[in-house]
Coordinates of N, CA, C and O in Angstrom, one line a residue:
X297 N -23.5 12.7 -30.8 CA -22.1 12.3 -30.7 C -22.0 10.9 -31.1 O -21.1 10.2 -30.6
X298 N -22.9 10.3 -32.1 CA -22.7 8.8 -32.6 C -21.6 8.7 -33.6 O -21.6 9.3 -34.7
X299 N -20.5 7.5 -33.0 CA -19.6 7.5 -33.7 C -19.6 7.1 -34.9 O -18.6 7.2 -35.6
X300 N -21.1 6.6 -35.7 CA -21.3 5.4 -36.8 C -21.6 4.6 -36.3 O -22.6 4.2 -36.8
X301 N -21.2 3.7 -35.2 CA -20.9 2.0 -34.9 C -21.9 1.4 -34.8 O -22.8 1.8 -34.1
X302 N -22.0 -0.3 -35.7 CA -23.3 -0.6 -35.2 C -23.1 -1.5 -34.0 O -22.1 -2.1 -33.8
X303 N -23.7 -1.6 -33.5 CA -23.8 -2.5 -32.1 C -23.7 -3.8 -33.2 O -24.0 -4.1 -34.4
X304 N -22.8 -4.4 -31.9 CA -22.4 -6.0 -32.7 C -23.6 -6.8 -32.3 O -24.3 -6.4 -31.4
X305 N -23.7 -8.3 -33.0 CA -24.8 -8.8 -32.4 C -24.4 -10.0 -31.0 O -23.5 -10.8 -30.9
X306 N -25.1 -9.7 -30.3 CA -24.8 -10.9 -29.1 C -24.0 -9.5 -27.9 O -23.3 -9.7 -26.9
X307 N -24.3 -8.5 -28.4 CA -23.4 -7.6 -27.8 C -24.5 -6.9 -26.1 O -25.7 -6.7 -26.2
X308 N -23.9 -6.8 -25.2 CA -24.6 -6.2 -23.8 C -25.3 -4.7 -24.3 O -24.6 -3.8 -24.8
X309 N -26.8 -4.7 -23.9 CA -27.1 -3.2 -24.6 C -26.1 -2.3 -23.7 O -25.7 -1.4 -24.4
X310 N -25.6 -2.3 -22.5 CA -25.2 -1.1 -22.0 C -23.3 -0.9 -23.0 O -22.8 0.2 -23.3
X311 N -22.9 -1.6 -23.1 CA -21.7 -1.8 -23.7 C -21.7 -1.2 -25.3 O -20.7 -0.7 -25.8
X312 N -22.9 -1.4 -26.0 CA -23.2 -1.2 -27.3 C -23.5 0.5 -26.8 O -23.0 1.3 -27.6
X313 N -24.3 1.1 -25.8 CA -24.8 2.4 -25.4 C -23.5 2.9 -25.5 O -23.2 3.6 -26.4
X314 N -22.8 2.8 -24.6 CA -21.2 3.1 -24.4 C -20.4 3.5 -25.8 O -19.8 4.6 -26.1
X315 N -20.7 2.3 -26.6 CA -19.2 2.6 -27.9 C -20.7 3.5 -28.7 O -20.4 4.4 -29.5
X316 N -21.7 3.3 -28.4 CA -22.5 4.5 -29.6 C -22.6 6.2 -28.5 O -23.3 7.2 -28.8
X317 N -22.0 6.2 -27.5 CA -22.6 7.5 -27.1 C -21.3 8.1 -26.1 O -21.2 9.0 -25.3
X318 N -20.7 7.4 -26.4 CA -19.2 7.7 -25.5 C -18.0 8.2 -26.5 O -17.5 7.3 -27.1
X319 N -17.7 9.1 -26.6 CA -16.3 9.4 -27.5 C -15.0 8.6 -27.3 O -14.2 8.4 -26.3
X320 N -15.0 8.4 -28.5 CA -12.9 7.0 -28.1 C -12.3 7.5 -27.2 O -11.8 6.9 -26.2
X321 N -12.1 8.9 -27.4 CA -11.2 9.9 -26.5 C -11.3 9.6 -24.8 O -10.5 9.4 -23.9
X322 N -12.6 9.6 -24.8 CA -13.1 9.7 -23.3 C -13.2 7.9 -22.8 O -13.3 7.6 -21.6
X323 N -13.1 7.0 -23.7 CA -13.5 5.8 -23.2 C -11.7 5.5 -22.8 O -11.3 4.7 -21.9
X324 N -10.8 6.2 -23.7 CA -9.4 5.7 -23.4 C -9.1 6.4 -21.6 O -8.6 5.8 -20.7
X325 N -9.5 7.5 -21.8 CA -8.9 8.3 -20.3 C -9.5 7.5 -19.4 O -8.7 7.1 -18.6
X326 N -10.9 7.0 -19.3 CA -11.1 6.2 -18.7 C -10.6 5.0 -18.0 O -10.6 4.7 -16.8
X327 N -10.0 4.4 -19.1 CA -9.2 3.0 -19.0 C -8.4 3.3 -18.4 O -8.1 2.9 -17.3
X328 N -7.6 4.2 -19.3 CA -6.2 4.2 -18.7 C -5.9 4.8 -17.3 O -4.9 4.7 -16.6
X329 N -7.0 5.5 -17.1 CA -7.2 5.8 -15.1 C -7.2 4.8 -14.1 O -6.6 4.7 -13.0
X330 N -7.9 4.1 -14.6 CA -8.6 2.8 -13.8 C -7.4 1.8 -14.2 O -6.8 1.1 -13.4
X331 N -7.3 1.9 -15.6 CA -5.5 0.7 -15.1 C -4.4 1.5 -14.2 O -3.5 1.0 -13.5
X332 N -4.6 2.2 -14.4 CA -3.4 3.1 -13.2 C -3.6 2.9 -11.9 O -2.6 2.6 -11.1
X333 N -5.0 3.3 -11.4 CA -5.4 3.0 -10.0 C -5.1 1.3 -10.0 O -4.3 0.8 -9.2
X334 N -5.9 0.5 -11.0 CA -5.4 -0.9 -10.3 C -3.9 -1.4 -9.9 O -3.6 -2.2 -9.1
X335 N -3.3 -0.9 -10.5 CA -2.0 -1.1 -10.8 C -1.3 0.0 -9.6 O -0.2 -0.6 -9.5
X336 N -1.3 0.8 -9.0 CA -1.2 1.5 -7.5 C -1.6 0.3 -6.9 O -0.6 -0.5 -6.9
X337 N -2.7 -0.2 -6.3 CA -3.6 -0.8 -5.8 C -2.7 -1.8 -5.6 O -2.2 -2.0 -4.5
X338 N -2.5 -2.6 -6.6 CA -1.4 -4.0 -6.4 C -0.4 -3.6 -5.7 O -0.1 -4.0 -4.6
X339 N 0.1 -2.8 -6.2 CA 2.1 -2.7 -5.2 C 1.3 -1.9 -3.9 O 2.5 -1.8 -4.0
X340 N 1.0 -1.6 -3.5 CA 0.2 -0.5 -2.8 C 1.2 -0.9 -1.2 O 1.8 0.0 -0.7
X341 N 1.1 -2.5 -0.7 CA 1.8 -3.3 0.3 C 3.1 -3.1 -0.2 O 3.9 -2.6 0.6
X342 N 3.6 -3.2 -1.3 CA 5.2 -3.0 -1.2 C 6.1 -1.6 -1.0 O 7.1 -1.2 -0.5
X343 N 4.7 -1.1 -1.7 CA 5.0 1.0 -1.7 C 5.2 1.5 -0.2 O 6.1 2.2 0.2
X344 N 4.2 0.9 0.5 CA 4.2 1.4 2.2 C 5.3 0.9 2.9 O 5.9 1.6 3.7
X345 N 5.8 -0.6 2.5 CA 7.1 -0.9 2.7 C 8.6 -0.5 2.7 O 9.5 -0.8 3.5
X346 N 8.6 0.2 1.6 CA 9.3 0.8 0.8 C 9.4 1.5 1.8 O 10.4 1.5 2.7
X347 N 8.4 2.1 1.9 CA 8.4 4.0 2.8 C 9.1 4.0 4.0 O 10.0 4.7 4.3
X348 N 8.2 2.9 4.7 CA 8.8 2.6 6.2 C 10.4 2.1 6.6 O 10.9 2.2 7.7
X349 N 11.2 1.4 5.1 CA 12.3 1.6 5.1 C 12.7 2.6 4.8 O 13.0 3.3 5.8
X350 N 12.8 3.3 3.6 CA 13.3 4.1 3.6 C 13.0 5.4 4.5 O 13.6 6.4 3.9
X351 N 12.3 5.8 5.6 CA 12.6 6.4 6.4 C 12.6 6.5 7.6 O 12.2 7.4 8.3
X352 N 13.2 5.0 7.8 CA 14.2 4.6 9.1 C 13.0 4.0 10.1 O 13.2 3.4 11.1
X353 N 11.8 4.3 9.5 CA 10.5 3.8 10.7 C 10.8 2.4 10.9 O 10.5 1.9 11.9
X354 N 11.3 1.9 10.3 CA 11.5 -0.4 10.4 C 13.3 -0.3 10.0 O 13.9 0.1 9.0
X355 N 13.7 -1.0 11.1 CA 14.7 -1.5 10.9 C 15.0 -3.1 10.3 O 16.1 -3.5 9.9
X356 N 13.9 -3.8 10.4 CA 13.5 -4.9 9.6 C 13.9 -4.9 8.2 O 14.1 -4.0 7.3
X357 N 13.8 -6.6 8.2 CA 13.7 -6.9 6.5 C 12.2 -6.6 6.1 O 11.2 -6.5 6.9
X358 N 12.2 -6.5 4.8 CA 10.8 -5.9 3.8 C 9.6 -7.3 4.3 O 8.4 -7.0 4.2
X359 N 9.8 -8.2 4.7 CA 9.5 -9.3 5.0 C 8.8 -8.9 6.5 O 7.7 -8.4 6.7
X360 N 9.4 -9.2 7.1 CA 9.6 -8.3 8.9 C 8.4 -7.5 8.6 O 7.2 -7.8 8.9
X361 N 9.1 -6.3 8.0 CA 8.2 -4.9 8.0 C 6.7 -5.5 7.8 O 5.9 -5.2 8.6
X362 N 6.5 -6.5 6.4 CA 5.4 -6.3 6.3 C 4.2 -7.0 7.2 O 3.2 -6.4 7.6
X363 N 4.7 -8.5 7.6 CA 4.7 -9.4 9.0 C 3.9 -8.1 10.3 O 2.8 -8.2 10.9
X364 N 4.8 -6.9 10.4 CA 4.7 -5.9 11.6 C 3.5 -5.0 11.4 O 2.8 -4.7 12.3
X365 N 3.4 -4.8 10.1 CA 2.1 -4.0 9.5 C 0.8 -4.7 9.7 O -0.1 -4.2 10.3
X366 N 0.5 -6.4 9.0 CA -0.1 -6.6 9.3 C -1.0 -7.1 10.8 O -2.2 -7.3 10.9
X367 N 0.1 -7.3 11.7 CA 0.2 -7.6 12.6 C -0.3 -6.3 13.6 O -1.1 -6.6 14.4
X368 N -0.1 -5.1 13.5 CA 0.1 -4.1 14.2 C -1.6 -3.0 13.6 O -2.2 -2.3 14.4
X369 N -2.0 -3.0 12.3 CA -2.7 -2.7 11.8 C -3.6 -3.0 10.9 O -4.2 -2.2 10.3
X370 N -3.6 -4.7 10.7 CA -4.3 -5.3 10.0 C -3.9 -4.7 8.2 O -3.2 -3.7 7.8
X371 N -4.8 -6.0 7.5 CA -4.7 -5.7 6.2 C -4.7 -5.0 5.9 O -3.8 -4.7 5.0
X372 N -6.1 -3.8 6.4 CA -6.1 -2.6 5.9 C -4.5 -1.7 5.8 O -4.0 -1.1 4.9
X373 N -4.2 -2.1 7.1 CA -2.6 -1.2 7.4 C -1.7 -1.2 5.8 O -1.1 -0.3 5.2
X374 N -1.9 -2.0 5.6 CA -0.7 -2.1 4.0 C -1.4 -0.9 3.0 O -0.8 -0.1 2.4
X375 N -2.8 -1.1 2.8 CA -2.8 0.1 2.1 C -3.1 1.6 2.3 O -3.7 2.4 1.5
X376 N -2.6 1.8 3.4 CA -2.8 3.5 3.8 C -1.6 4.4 2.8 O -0.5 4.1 2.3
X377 N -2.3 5.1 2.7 CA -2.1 6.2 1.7 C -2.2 5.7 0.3 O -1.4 6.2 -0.5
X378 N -2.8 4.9 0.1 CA -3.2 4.4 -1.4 C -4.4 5.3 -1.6 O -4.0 6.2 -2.4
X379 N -5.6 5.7 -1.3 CA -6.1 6.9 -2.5 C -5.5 8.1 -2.8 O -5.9 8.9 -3.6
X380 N -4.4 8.0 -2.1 CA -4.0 9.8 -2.3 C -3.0 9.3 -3.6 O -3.0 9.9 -4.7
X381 N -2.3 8.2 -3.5 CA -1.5 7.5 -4.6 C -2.5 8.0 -6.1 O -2.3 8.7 -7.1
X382 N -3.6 7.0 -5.4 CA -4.5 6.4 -6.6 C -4.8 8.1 -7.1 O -4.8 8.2 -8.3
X383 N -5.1 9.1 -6.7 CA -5.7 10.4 -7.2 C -4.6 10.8 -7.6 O -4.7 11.9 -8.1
X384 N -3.4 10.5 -7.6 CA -2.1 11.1 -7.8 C -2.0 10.6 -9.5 O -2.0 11.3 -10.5
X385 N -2.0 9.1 -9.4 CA -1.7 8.4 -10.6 C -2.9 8.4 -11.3 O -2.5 7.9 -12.4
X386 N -4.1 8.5 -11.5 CA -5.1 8.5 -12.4 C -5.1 9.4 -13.2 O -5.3 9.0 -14.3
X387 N -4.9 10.7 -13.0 CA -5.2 11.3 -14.0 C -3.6 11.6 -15.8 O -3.6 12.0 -17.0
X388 N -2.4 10.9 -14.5 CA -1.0 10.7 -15.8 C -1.0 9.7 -16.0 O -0.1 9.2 -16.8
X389 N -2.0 8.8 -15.5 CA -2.1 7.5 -16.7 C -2.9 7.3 -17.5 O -2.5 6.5 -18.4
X390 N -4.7 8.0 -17.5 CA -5.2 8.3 -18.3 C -4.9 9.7 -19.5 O -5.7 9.9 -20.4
X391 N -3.9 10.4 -19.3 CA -3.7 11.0 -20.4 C -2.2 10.2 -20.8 O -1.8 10.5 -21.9
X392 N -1.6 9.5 -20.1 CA -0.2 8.7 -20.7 C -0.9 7.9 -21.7 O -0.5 8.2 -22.8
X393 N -1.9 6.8 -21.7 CA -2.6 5.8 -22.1 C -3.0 6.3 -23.4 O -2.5 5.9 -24.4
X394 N -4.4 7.6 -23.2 CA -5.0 7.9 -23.9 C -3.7 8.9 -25.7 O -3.9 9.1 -26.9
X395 N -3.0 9.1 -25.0 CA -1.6 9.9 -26.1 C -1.4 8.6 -26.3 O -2.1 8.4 -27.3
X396 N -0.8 7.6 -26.0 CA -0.1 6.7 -26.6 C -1.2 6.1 -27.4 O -0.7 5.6 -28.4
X397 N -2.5 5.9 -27.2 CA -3.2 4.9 -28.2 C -3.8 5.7 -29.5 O -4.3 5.1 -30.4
X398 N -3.7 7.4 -29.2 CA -4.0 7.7 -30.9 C -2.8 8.2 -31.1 O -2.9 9.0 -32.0
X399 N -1.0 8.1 -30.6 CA -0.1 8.6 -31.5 C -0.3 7.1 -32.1 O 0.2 7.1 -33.3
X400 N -0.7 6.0 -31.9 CA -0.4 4.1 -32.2 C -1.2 4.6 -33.4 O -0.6 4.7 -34.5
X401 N -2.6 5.0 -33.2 CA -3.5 4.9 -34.1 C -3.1 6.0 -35.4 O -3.4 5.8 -36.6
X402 N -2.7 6.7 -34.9 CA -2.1 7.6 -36.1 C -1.0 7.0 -36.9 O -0.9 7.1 -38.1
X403 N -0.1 6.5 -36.2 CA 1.1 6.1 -37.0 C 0.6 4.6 -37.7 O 1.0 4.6 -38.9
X404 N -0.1 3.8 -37.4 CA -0.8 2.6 -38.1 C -1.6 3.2 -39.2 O -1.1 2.7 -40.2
X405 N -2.4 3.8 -39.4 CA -3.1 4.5 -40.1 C -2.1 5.4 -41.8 O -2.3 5.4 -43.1
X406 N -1.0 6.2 -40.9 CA -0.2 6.3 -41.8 C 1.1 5.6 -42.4 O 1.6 6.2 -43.3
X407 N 1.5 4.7 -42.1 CA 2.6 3.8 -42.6 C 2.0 2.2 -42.3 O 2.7 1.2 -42.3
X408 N 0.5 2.1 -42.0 CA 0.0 0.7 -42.5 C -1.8 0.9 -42.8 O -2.9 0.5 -42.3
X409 N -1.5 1.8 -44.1 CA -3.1 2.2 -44.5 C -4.2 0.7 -44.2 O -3.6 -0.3 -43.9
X410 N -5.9 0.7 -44.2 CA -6.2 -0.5 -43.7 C -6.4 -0.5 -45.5 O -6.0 -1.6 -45.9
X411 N -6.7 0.0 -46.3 CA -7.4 -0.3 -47.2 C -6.2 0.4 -48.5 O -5.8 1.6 -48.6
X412 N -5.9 -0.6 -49.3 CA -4.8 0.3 -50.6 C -5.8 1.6 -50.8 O -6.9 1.7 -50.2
X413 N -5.2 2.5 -51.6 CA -5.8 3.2 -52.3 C -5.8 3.3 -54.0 O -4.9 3.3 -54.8
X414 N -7.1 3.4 -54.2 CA -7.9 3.3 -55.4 C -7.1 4.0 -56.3 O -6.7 5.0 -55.7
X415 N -6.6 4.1 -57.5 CA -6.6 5.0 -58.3 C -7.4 5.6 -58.7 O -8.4 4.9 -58.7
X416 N -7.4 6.4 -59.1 CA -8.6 8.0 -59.5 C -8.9 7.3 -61.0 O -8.0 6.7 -61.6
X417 N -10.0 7.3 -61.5 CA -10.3 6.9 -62.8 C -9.6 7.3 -64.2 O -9.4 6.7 -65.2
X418 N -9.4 8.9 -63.9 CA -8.4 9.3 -65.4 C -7.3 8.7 -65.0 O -6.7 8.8 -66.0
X419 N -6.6 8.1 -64.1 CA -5.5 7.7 -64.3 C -4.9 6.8 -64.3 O -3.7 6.7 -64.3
X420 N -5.6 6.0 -64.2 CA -5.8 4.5 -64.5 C -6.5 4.0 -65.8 O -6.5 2.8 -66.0
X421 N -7.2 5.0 -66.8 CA -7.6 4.9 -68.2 C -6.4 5.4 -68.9 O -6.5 5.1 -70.1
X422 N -5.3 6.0 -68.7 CA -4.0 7.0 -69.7 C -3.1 5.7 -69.0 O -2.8 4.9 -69.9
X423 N -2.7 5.3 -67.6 CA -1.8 4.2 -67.5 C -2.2 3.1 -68.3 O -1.2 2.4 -68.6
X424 N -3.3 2.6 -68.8 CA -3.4 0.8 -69.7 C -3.3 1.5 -71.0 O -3.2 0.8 -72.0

């Protein structure tokens, strides 16, 4: 399953293993999983916030609320129910990610070719 690529030089062998033995396809789902989980992960404290207002558990400000959480349940307390998030959102951001970077690569490819195209030899000897 070698894509062509040569390992660049100055390049990490495991990274070079990766782009020679890993399909683009599979290196994008990847990514775009793991930027999804990170990105859960960050709001993760405002999401539980959210929740606790909107269903009447805190009559507090978002401020308050969160002050109460940490206070009541430690750090950890802010991100409960973040893996069920994070398994929720990994798998429509790695296929949102991975669609959006070969419709990109397809549409660049067709309305910004990388290389002109050659004319064919008979016809460029009858054009001069």
């Amino acid at each position: 399953m070698s894509s062509g690529r040569v390992a660049r030089q100055g390049d990490d062998p495991m990274k070079a293993w990766i782009r020679s033995n890993v399909p683009h396809v599979v290196r994008e789902l990847f990514a775009g999983g793991a930027a999804g989980a990170v990105a859960k992960t960050c709001v993760a404290p405002l999401e539980r916030t959210k929740i606790l207002l909107m269903t009447g558990r805190s009559t507090a400000s978002a401020y308050t609320t969160l002050r109460l959480i940490v206070t009541s349940e430690g750090i950890k307390g802010l991100f409960r129910g973040n893996g069920a998030s994070c398994l929720r959102i990994m798998p429509y951001a790695a296929i949102h990610f991975s669609v959006y970077e070969s419709y990109r690569r397809l549409l660049a490819e067709h309305f910004f070719p990388s290389q002109p195209q050659p004319k064919p030899a008979a016809a460029a000897a009858t054009s001069t």
